[in-house]
């Protein structure tokens, strides 16, 4: 299949952009697939109400079909049709955080095919704030099922070049535009129980959610690799975002972390293995490796969030065998950053 790559630049007139988005929307209506930018990561879109489109999404990504898709909408009024009911807490969260990087899980209406929800009777819904995403969704008929636009197992793409790397030749169109600012996927909250539960941490923090709905739980399997329970979001059970080499997180007092990393790097160098470090400026000033990824200054968590997936992909491109990353705070946005890092590392953490 030939994939059309369509760039939408700031210099494009409104009318020209509309024309491109109209064409992209038509592809979705006819059962095709279009990758598009959102404020979190690029999504791989298909018609959420067409079971054949969902099947195509799974095939293009190489994703197991028991892993449900998020339905993206452009208007709050469109939520009604795809869910059985909208509980009060869902209304409050939607009012507070939509459009934006929050996904809510509700009981699904019959119109949503089970192929889209991986056989579940619930559906995940999100209203993105990226203006291109929202205009595209409208042209596509209002309901776009979209997982992250990466091949299964790869980090979610934050730039069109990574979508092209993963999906060129497998989908109809890739929309390339700026504005993928957050870099980590949306926070997902399950609202089918009395006390809402975070099933995937993201840019909208637990604290921010609690301010709106009061008590809120977090799925314990997110941090506990040894839990015998299945995660509430089926996708969280897969070892995502994994670089090809081995990534180890190092936790402890700064001096000891520096000492440990330098020792490891020396060991690998003797074996002619390629090494990488991901850490704050404060740490990098005292360590060296074949590839250095700066997480900015301490307490700049949104910078790490935005760069993380790019760093992981770059480590692969640079054929790094062993990577060491500093542990960041797990408060606020750190909850999401540490969740993704732990997954990338397959939960390998060395305490020094
Ligand atoms: O920011 C995002 O959410 C991005 C952009 C493209 O919007 N999308 C995204 O989709 O990250 P995906 O498919 O890569 O991740 C969706 C996650 C998976 O872990 C899936 O298991 C979970 O959401 N999920 C979807 N529907 C669910 C449901 N009904 N119940 C529980 N988990 C669900
Ligand atoms: Mg994904």
Tab-separated table of C-alpha atoms and ligand atoms in Angstrom:
chain	number	residue	atom	x	y	z
A	1	UNK	CA	0.000	0.000	0.000
A	2	UNK	CA	1.253	3.500	-0.821
A	3	UNK	CA	1.048	5.771	2.230
A	4	UNK	CA	0.355	9.446	1.489
A	5	UNK	CA	2.355	11.733	3.744
A	6	UNK	CA	0.578	15.058	4.138
A	7	UNK	CA	2.309	17.925	5.941
A	8	UNK	CA	0.246	20.645	7.532
A	9	UNK	CA	2.400	23.664	8.251
A	10	UNK	CA	1.793	26.980	9.963
A	11	UNK	CA	2.172	28.646	6.564
A	12	UNK	CA	-0.824	26.737	5.151
A	13	UNK	CA	-3.991	28.772	4.858
A	14	UNK	CA	-7.028	27.678	6.845
A	15	UNK	CA	-8.758	26.677	3.609
A	16	UNK	CA	-5.841	24.520	2.432
A	17	UNK	CA	-5.666	22.757	5.799
A	18	UNK	CA	-9.424	22.148	5.665
A	19	UNK	CA	-8.998	20.585	2.242
A	20	UNK	CA	-6.302	18.205	3.522
A	21	UNK	CA	-8.356	17.271	6.589
A	22	UNK	CA	-11.465	16.724	4.482
A	23	UNK	CA	-9.513	14.255	2.366
A	24	UNK	CA	-8.172	12.504	5.494
A	25	UNK	CA	-11.699	12.333	6.924
A	26	UNK	CA	-12.997	10.756	3.704
A	27	UNK	CA	-10.401	7.989	4.006
A	28	UNK	CA	-11.693	7.149	7.493
A	29	UNK	CA	-15.333	7.176	6.335
A	30	UNK	CA	-14.404	4.710	3.607
A	31	UNK	CA	-12.820	2.315	6.073
A	32	UNK	CA	-9.179	3.390	5.672
A	33	UNK	CA	-6.527	4.348	8.255
A	34	UNK	CA	-4.943	7.765	8.889
A	35	UNK	CA	-2.259	8.608	11.482
A	36	UNK	CA	-2.738	12.053	13.022
A	37	UNK	CA	-1.114	14.260	15.669
A	38	UNK	CA	-2.663	14.788	19.098
A	39	UNK	CA	-1.333	16.808	22.033
A	40	UNK	CA	-0.038	13.574	23.657
A	41	UNK	CA	1.361	11.320	20.901
A	42	UNK	CA	0.436	10.463	17.284
A	43	UNK	CA	-2.667	8.287	16.932
A	44	UNK	CA	-3.495	5.674	14.270
A	45	UNK	CA	-7.105	6.433	13.389
A	46	UNK	CA	-9.907	4.382	11.885
A	47	UNK	CA	-13.722	4.589	12.007
A	48	UNK	CA	-14.552	3.513	15.576
A	49	UNK	CA	-18.025	2.339	14.615
A	50	UNK	CA	-16.812	0.122	11.770
A	51	UNK	CA	-15.547	-3.283	12.960
A	52	UNK	CA	-13.523	-3.758	9.773
A	53	UNK	CA	-11.582	-0.553	10.475
A	54	UNK	CA	-10.705	-1.742	13.966
A	55	UNK	CA	-9.459	-5.044	12.564
A	56	UNK	CA	-7.259	-3.098	10.148
A	57	UNK	CA	-5.818	-1.047	13.018
A	58	UNK	CA	-4.797	-4.183	14.899
A	59	UNK	CA	-3.236	-5.625	11.758
A	60	UNK	CA	-1.288	-2.449	10.873
A	61	UNK	CA	0.143	-2.164	14.394
A	62	UNK	CA	0.688	-5.887	14.889
A	63	UNK	CA	-1.351	-5.477	18.084
A	64	UNK	CA	-3.180	-8.288	19.898
A	65	UNK	CA	-6.913	-7.836	19.278
A	66	UNK	CA	-7.802	-8.203	22.990
A	67	UNK	CA	-6.240	-4.798	23.620
A	68	UNK	CA	-9.061	-2.225	23.291
A	69	UNK	CA	-8.860	1.073	21.398
A	70	UNK	CA	-9.658	4.587	22.621
A	71	UNK	CA	-12.473	6.369	20.751
A	72	UNK	CA	-11.605	9.999	19.999
A	73	UNK	CA	-14.387	12.565	19.732
A	74	UNK	CA	-14.424	16.275	18.908
A	75	UNK	CA	-17.567	17.450	20.730
A	76	UNK	CA	-18.835	16.714	24.209
A	77	UNK	CA	-22.327	16.209	22.746
A	78	UNK	CA	-21.002	13.200	20.792
A	79	UNK	CA	-20.238	11.220	23.967
A	80	UNK	CA	-23.879	10.314	24.543
A	81	UNK	CA	-24.237	8.052	21.506
A	82	UNK	CA	-21.383	5.677	22.367
A	83	UNK	CA	-21.924	5.144	26.109
A	84	UNK	CA	-24.797	3.674	28.084
A	85	UNK	CA	-24.843	6.453	30.659
A	86	UNK	CA	-22.759	9.426	31.744
A	87	UNK	CA	-22.326	9.361	35.526
A	88	UNK	CA	-21.943	12.651	37.400
A	89	UNK	CA	-18.203	12.130	37.981
A	90	UNK	CA	-17.679	11.599	34.256
A	91	UNK	CA	-19.452	14.884	33.539
A	92	UNK	CA	-17.273	16.675	36.060
A	93	UNK	CA	-14.043	15.240	34.642
A	94	UNK	CA	-15.053	15.998	31.071
A	95	UNK	CA	-15.920	19.582	32.016
A	96	UNK	CA	-12.630	20.023	33.824
A	97	UNK	CA	-10.184	18.332	31.438
A	98	UNK	CA	-11.724	18.104	27.947
A	99	UNK	CA	-10.514	18.796	25.428
A	100	UNK	CA	-7.237	17.436	26.753
A	101	UNK	CA	-5.080	14.444	27.711
A	102	UNK	CA	-7.681	12.528	29.726
A	103	UNK	CA	-9.402	9.285	28.679
A	104	UNK	CA	-12.454	8.026	30.557
A	105	UNK	CA	-13.834	4.487	30.600
A	106	UNK	CA	-17.617	4.059	30.669
A	107	UNK	CA	-20.146	1.312	29.865
A	108	UNK	CA	-20.409	1.100	26.094
A	109	UNK	CA	-23.550	1.553	23.996
A	110	UNK	CA	-24.533	-1.172	21.493
A	111	UNK	CA	-23.480	0.936	18.527
A	112	UNK	CA	-19.798	0.444	19.478
A	113	UNK	CA	-18.557	-2.795	17.899
A	114	UNK	CA	-16.859	-5.290	20.207
A	115	UNK	CA	-13.870	-5.291	17.822
A	116	UNK	CA	-13.157	-1.697	18.887
A	117	UNK	CA	-13.297	-2.510	22.611
A	118	UNK	CA	-11.354	-5.771	22.441
A	119	UNK	CA	-14.491	-7.660	23.459
A	120	UNK	CA	-15.114	-5.578	26.617
A	121	UNK	CA	-18.511	-4.079	27.472
A	122	UNK	CA	-16.827	-0.799	28.384
A	123	UNK	CA	-15.375	1.862	26.106
A	124	UNK	CA	-12.500	4.326	26.538
A	125	UNK	CA	-13.221	7.850	25.235
A	126	UNK	CA	-11.038	10.907	24.838
A	127	UNK	CA	-11.506	14.388	23.362
A	128	UNK	CA	-8.076	15.642	22.233
A	129	UNK	CA	-7.190	19.330	22.370
A	130	UNK	CA	-4.866	19.372	19.344
A	131	UNK	CA	-6.688	21.551	16.790
A	132	UNK	CA	-5.713	19.352	13.821
A	133	UNK	CA	-6.945	16.242	15.642
A	134	UNK	CA	-10.233	17.819	16.462
A	135	UNK	CA	-10.931	19.126	12.943
A	136	UNK	CA	-9.889	15.782	11.448
A	137	UNK	CA	-12.230	13.862	13.795
A	138	UNK	CA	-15.162	16.026	12.676
A	139	UNK	CA	-14.450	15.344	8.997
A	140	UNK	CA	-14.057	11.641	9.808
A	141	UNK	CA	-17.629	11.411	11.103
A	142	UNK	CA	-17.029	12.164	14.782
A	143	UNK	CA	-15.771	8.817	16.133
A	144	UNK	CA	-12.142	7.883	15.502
A	145	UNK	CA	-10.665	4.792	17.184
A	146	UNK	CA	-6.975	5.449	17.689
A	147	UNK	CA	-4.199	3.654	19.504
A	148	UNK	CA	-0.756	5.259	19.506
A	149	UNK	CA	0.649	5.173	15.951
A	150	UNK	CA	3.611	2.863	16.648
A	151	UNK	CA	4.183	-0.786	15.784
A	152	UNK	CA	3.261	-2.842	18.836
A	153	UNK	CA	6.123	-2.910	21.371
A	154	UNK	CA	7.764	0.316	20.141
A	155	UNK	CA	7.562	3.637	22.011
A	156	UNK	CA	4.609	5.846	21.058
A	157	UNK	CA	5.605	8.304	18.313
A	158	UNK	CA	5.948	11.982	19.152
A	159	UNK	CA	7.169	12.934	15.670
A	160	UNK	CA	5.852	12.049	12.214
A	161	UNK	CA	9.237	10.588	11.238
A	162	UNK	CA	8.706	7.794	13.783
A	163	UNK	CA	5.200	7.114	12.474
A	164	UNK	CA	6.727	6.833	9.002
A	165	UNK	CA	9.428	4.493	10.339
A	166	UNK	CA	6.808	2.199	11.871
A	167	UNK	CA	3.816	2.395	9.533
A	168	UNK	CA	4.872	3.538	6.050
A	169	UNK	CA	3.277	1.186	3.515
A	170	UNK	CA	0.794	-0.180	6.079
A	171	UNK	CA	-1.779	2.656	6.280
A	172	UNK	CA	-3.414	5.119	3.861
A	173	UNK	CA	-2.207	8.478	5.144
A	174	UNK	CA	0.019	10.156	7.724
A	175	UNK	CA	-0.800	13.743	8.755
A	176	UNK	CA	2.381	15.514	9.812
A	177	UNK	CA	1.923	18.613	12.000
A	178	UNK	CA	3.482	20.297	14.990
A	179	UNK	CA	1.969	20.478	18.442
A	180	UNK	CA	2.595	17.022	19.924
A	181	UNK	CA	3.711	18.732	23.101
A	182	UNK	CA	3.117	16.345	25.988
A	183	UNK	CA	4.962	13.288	24.716
A	184	UNK	CA	3.294	10.677	26.966
A	185	UNK	CA	-0.104	9.087	26.418
A	186	UNK	CA	-3.261	10.358	28.154
A	187	UNK	CA	-4.230	9.559	31.738
A	188	UNK	CA	-6.916	6.844	31.708
A	189	UNK	CA	-9.582	6.793	34.422
A	190	UNK	CA	-12.102	3.982	34.839
A	191	UNK	CA	-15.472	5.427	35.854
A	192	UNK	CA	-17.467	2.216	35.866
A	193	UNK	CA	-16.924	1.770	39.616
A	194	UNK	CA	-18.080	4.046	42.465
A	195	UNK	CA	-14.570	5.207	43.247
A	196	UNK	CA	-12.860	6.165	39.964
A	197	UNK	CA	-9.583	4.370	39.265
A	198	UNK	CA	-6.518	5.505	37.330
A	199	UNK	CA	-5.586	2.600	35.098
A	200	UNK	CA	-2.808	4.463	33.264
A	201	UNK	CA	-1.068	7.528	34.728
A	202	UNK	CA	-0.475	10.464	32.377
A	203	UNK	CA	-0.142	14.209	32.133
A	204	UNK	CA	-3.283	14.835	34.219
A	205	UNK	CA	-2.105	13.890	37.674
A	206	UNK	CA	-3.829	11.975	40.449
A	207	UNK	CA	-3.832	15.181	42.526
A	208	UNK	CA	-5.551	17.159	39.764
A	209	UNK	CA	-8.195	14.444	39.295
A	210	UNK	CA	-8.829	14.204	43.033
A	211	UNK	CA	-9.532	17.942	43.144
A	212	UNK	CA	-12.489	17.321	40.820
A	213	UNK	CA	-13.897	13.939	41.904
A	214	UNK	CA	-12.588	13.480	45.433
A	215	UNK	CA	-11.439	9.976	46.278
A	216	UNK	CA	-9.597	8.244	43.443
A	217	UNK	CA	-7.753	4.917	43.333
A	218	UNK	CA	-4.809	3.847	41.235
A	219	UNK	CA	-4.487	0.351	39.761
A	220	UNK	CA	-1.798	-1.303	41.896
A	221	UNK	CA	-0.525	-3.421	39.026
A	222	UNK	CA	0.932	-0.221	37.511
A	223	UNK	CA	3.864	-0.309	39.915
A	224	UNK	CA	3.930	-3.874	41.122
A	225	UNK	CA	5.516	-6.094	38.514
A	226	UNK	CA	4.950	-9.173	40.694
A	227	UNK	CA	1.225	-8.658	41.134
A	228	UNK	CA	-0.813	-11.738	40.271
A	229	UNK	CA	-3.757	-9.524	39.260
A	230	UNK	CA	-4.378	-8.545	35.647
A	231	UNK	CA	-4.056	-4.802	34.977
A	232	UNK	CA	-7.386	-3.024	34.466
A	233	UNK	CA	-6.185	-1.604	31.136
A	234	UNK	CA	-5.359	-4.706	29.087
A	235	UNK	CA	-2.606	-2.820	27.227
A	236	UNK	CA	-0.642	-2.273	30.428
A	237	UNK	CA	0.270	-5.956	30.620
A	238	UNK	CA	2.461	-5.790	27.541
A	239	UNK	CA	6.123	-4.861	27.768
A	240	UNK	CA	5.815	-1.638	25.815
A	241	UNK	CA	8.333	0.977	24.945
A	242	UNK	CA	11.167	-1.468	25.191
A	243	UNK	CA	14.480	-0.424	23.679
A	244	UNK	CA	16.507	-3.180	21.967
A	245	UNK	CA	19.364	-2.961	24.477
A	246	UNK	CA	19.086	-3.422	28.218
A	247	UNK	CA	17.802	-0.482	30.238
A	248	UNK	CA	18.406	-0.381	33.993
A	249	UNK	CA	17.043	2.245	36.400
A	250	UNK	CA	19.330	3.277	39.228
A	251	UNK	CA	17.783	4.456	42.457
A	252	UNK	CA	19.519	5.957	45.453
A	253	UNK	CA	21.479	8.868	46.780
A	254	UNK	CA	23.065	10.939	43.948
A	255	UNK	CA	26.746	10.245	44.761
A	256	UNK	CA	26.138	6.505	44.897
A	257	UNK	CA	24.130	6.574	41.661
A	258	UNK	CA	26.997	8.382	39.879
A	259	UNK	CA	29.515	5.941	41.286
A	260	UNK	CA	27.477	2.899	40.264
A	261	UNK	CA	26.823	4.153	36.722
A	262	UNK	CA	30.481	5.037	36.127
A	263	UNK	CA	31.538	1.614	37.368
A	264	UNK	CA	29.083	-0.098	35.014
A	265	UNK	CA	30.154	2.024	32.056
A	266	UNK	CA	33.834	1.087	32.661
A	267	UNK	CA	32.851	-2.583	32.788
A	268	UNK	CA	30.944	-2.394	29.474
A	269	UNK	CA	33.684	-0.384	27.772
A	270	UNK	CA	36.200	-3.109	28.509
A	271	UNK	CA	33.865	-5.480	26.705
A	272	UNK	CA	33.468	-3.063	23.774
A	273	UNK	CA	29.745	-2.734	24.530
A	274	UNK	CA	27.999	0.534	23.700
A	275	UNK	CA	26.553	2.474	26.603
A	276	UNK	CA	23.978	5.197	27.200
A	277	UNK	CA	22.845	7.357	30.107
A	278	UNK	CA	19.567	9.185	30.641
A	279	UNK	CA	19.706	11.601	33.525
A	280	UNK	CA	19.492	15.146	34.773
A	281	UNK	CA	22.175	17.738	33.962
A	282	UNK	CA	23.425	17.400	37.526
A	283	UNK	CA	24.197	13.717	36.971
A	284	UNK	CA	25.456	14.005	33.403
A	285	UNK	CA	28.082	16.539	34.447
A	286	UNK	CA	29.834	13.694	36.248
A	287	UNK	CA	29.281	10.670	33.979
A	288	UNK	CA	30.184	9.828	30.399
A	289	UNK	CA	28.958	7.227	27.913
A	290	UNK	CA	28.645	6.690	24.146
A	291	UNK	CA	25.214	8.284	24.193
A	292	UNK	CA	24.032	10.898	26.655
A	293	UNK	CA	20.394	11.973	26.951
A	294	UNK	CA	19.700	15.010	29.049
A	295	UNK	CA	16.530	15.029	31.094
A	296	UNK	CA	17.084	18.726	31.768
A	297	UNK	CA	17.453	20.123	35.222
A	298	UNK	CA	16.020	18.474	38.279
A	299	UNK	CA	12.267	19.074	38.687
A	300	UNK	CA	11.718	19.624	34.947
A	301	UNK	CA	9.530	16.570	34.650
A	302	UNK	CA	7.515	17.858	31.695
A	303	UNK	CA	10.776	18.054	29.728
A	304	UNK	CA	11.581	14.394	30.465
A	305	UNK	CA	8.006	13.439	29.594
A	306	UNK	CA	8.232	15.163	26.227
A	307	UNK	CA	11.617	13.655	25.307
A	308	UNK	CA	11.409	10.185	26.816
A	309	UNK	CA	10.138	8.217	23.800
A	310	UNK	CA	12.487	10.036	21.452
A	311	UNK	CA	15.411	9.119	23.720
A	312	UNK	CA	14.391	5.465	23.729
A	313	UNK	CA	14.155	5.393	19.940
A	314	UNK	CA	17.487	7.208	19.589
A	315	UNK	CA	19.207	4.668	21.839
A	316	UNK	CA	18.047	2.022	19.367
A	317	UNK	CA	19.196	4.015	16.329
A	318	UNK	CA	22.609	4.441	17.977
A	319	UNK	CA	22.759	0.704	18.694
A	320	UNK	CA	23.305	1.112	22.407
A	321	UNK	CA	23.674	-2.192	24.286
A	322	UNK	CA	23.355	-1.018	27.901
A	323	UNK	CA	21.492	2.043	29.169
A	324	UNK	CA	21.346	3.482	32.666
A	325	UNK	CA	18.675	5.946	33.769
A	326	UNK	CA	18.299	7.906	36.917
A	327	UNK	CA	15.035	7.409	38.859
A	328	UNK	CA	12.889	10.548	38.907
A	329	UNK	CA	10.380	11.662	41.501
A	330	UNK	CA	7.185	9.611	41.354
A	331	UNK	CA	4.990	12.509	42.434
A	332	UNK	CA	2.682	14.441	40.103
A	333	UNK	CA	3.713	13.972	36.477
A	334	UNK	CA	6.556	11.789	37.799
A	335	UNK	CA	3.972	9.036	38.287
A	336	UNK	CA	3.535	8.768	34.521
A	337	UNK	CA	7.226	9.250	33.715
A	338	UNK	CA	8.296	6.524	36.158
A	339	UNK	CA	5.523	4.197	34.955
A	340	UNK	CA	6.784	4.422	31.339
A	341	UNK	CA	10.448	4.158	32.367
A	342	UNK	CA	9.768	1.095	34.530
A	343	UNK	CA	8.001	-0.560	31.620
A	344	UNK	CA	10.805	0.307	29.234
A	345	UNK	CA	13.259	-1.224	31.697
A	346	UNK	CA	11.122	-4.317	32.202
A	347	UNK	CA	11.102	-3.240	35.894
A	348	UNK	CA	14.870	-3.665	36.286
A	349	UNK	CA	15.766	-1.304	39.130
A	350	UNK	CA	19.096	-1.341	40.967
A	351	UNK	CA	19.027	0.203	44.434
A	352	UNK	CA	22.415	1.582	45.431
B	1	LIG	O1	-2.848	9.746	24.530
B	1	LIG	C1	-3.423	8.703	24.176
B	1	LIG	O2	-4.249	8.122	24.894
B	1	LIG	C2	-3.056	8.136	22.806
B	1	LIG	C3	-3.509	9.149	21.745
B	1	LIG	C4	-3.347	8.627	20.335
B	1	LIG	O3	-4.821	9.550	22.002
B	1	LIG	N1	-3.662	6.850	22.594
B	1	LIG	C5	-3.225	5.714	23.197
B	1	LIG	O4	-3.874	4.564	22.815
B	1	LIG	O5	-2.314	5.701	24.009
B	1	LIG	P1	-3.306	3.095	23.066
B	1	LIG	O6	-4.207	2.196	22.306
B	1	LIG	O7	-1.877	3.036	22.692
B	1	LIG	O8	-3.523	2.845	24.583
B	1	LIG	C6	-4.832	2.663	25.067
B	1	LIG	C7	-4.829	1.975	26.389
B	1	LIG	C8	-4.436	0.507	26.314
B	1	LIG	O9	-3.600	0.189	27.414
B	1	LIG	C9	-5.794	-0.186	26.448
B	1	LIG	O10	-5.665	-1.454	27.025
B	1	LIG	C10	-6.558	0.775	27.347
B	1	LIG	O11	-6.162	2.029	26.891
B	1	LIG	N2	-8.025	0.678	27.165
B	1	LIG	C11	-8.747	1.008	26.079
B	1	LIG	N3	-10.059	0.746	26.259
B	1	LIG	C12	-10.182	0.240	27.508
B	1	LIG	C13	-11.278	-0.260	28.282
B	1	LIG	N4	-12.509	-0.279	27.804
B	1	LIG	N5	-11.002	-0.717	29.533
B	1	LIG	C14	-9.750	-0.708	30.018
B	1	LIG	N6	-8.672	-0.261	29.323
B	1	LIG	C15	-8.878	0.194	28.087
B	2	LIG	MG1	0.088	2.540	22.749
